[in-house]
CSV table of C-alpha atoms in Angstrom, one decimal:
chain,number,residue,atom,x,y,z
Y,1,MET,CA,2.1,-0.4,32.0
Y,2,LYS,CA,1.6,-2.0,28.6
Y,3,MET,CA,-0.5,0.2,26.4
Y,4,ASN,CA,0.6,-0.7,22.9
Y,5,ARG,CA,1.3,-3.8,20.8
Y,6,ILE,CA,4.0,-2.4,18.5
Y,7,LYS,CA,6.6,-5.0,19.4
Y,8,GLU,CA,4.1,-7.9,18.9
Y,9,ALA,CA,2.8,-6.4,15.6
Y,10,LEU,CA,6.4,-6.2,14.3
Y,11,GLN,CA,7.0,-9.8,15.2
Y,12,GLU,CA,3.8,-10.9,13.5
Y,13,LYS,CA,4.9,-9.1,10.3
Y,14,VAL,CA,8.5,-10.4,10.7
Y,15,LEU,CA,9.9,-6.9,10.8
Y,16,THR,CA,12.4,-5.3,13.1
Y,17,GLN,CA,12.5,-2.2,15.2
Y,18,VAL,CA,15.4,-1.0,13.0
Y,19,TRP,CA,13.2,-1.3,9.9
Y,20,LEU,CA,10.5,0.7,11.6
Y,21,ALA,CA,12.9,3.4,12.8
Y,22,GLU,CA,14.2,3.8,9.3
Y,23,HIS,CA,10.7,4.1,7.8
Y,24,LEU,CA,9.5,6.5,10.5
Y,25,GLY,CA,12.6,8.6,10.3
Y,26,LYS,CA,13.1,8.2,14.1
Y,27,SER,CA,16.0,6.8,16.0
Y,28,PHE,CA,16.2,3.2,17.0
Y,29,LYS,CA,16.2,4.3,20.7
Y,30,MET,CA,12.8,6.1,20.2
Y,31,VAL,CA,11.2,3.1,18.4
Y,32,ASN,CA,12.6,0.8,21.1
Y,33,ALA,CA,11.0,3.0,23.8
Y,34,TYR,CA,7.7,2.7,21.9
Y,35,ALA,CA,8.0,-1.1,21.5
Y,36,CYS,CA,8.9,-1.6,25.1
Y,37,ASN,CA,6.1,0.7,26.3
Y,38,ARG,CA,8.5,3.1,28.1
Y,39,LYS,CA,7.1,5.9,25.9
Y,40,GLN,CA,3.9,6.1,23.9
Y,41,PRO,CA,3.9,7.5,20.3
Y,42,SER,CA,1.8,10.4,19.3
Y,43,LEU,CA,-1.5,9.7,17.5
Y,44,GLU,CA,0.1,10.9,14.3
Y,45,THR,CA,3.0,8.4,14.7
Y,46,LEU,CA,0.7,5.6,15.8
Y,47,PHE,CA,-1.3,6.1,12.5
Y,48,LEU,CA,1.9,6.1,10.5
Y,49,ILE,CA,3.0,2.9,12.2
Y,50,ALA,CA,-0.3,1.3,11.5
Y,51,ASP,CA,0.0,2.4,7.8
Y,52,LEU,CA,3.5,1.0,7.5
Y,53,LEU,CA,2.5,-2.3,9.0
Y,54,ASP,CA,-0.7,-2.4,7.0
Y,55,ILE,CA,-2.9,-2.9,10.0
Y,56,GLU,CA,-5.6,-1.0,11.9
Y,57,VAL,CA,-4.6,1.4,14.6
Y,58,ALA,CA,-6.8,-0.5,17.0
Y,59,ASP,CA,-4.6,-3.5,16.4
Y,60,LEU,CA,-1.7,-1.6,17.9
Y,61,LEU,CA,-3.5,-0.8,21.2
Y,62,VAL,CA,-4.0,-2.9,24.2
Y,63,ALA,CA,-7.7,-2.9,25.3
Y,64,LYS,CA,-8.4,-0.8,28.4
Y,65,LYS,CA,-9.6,-3.9,30.3
Y,66,ASN,CA,-6.2,-5.6,29.7
Y,67,ILE,CA,-4.1,-2.7,31.0
Y,68,ARG,CA,-2.4,-3.5,34.2
Y,69,ASN,CA,-0.4,-1.1,36.4
């Protein structure tokens, strides 16, 4: 189930998951799990990601009506 747009936001900013992992202080494996929607970041981490990417938190989320199981 796709709940976040982290992967797309990184692509739009021409940034990599490695870059994000380094700036978050998390492993690449964890950031990749976020980007591939295998795991969802905590709200605190989501806000930090939005800050690093200079976008609104809402821009990282998939609208409820667009979530498919």
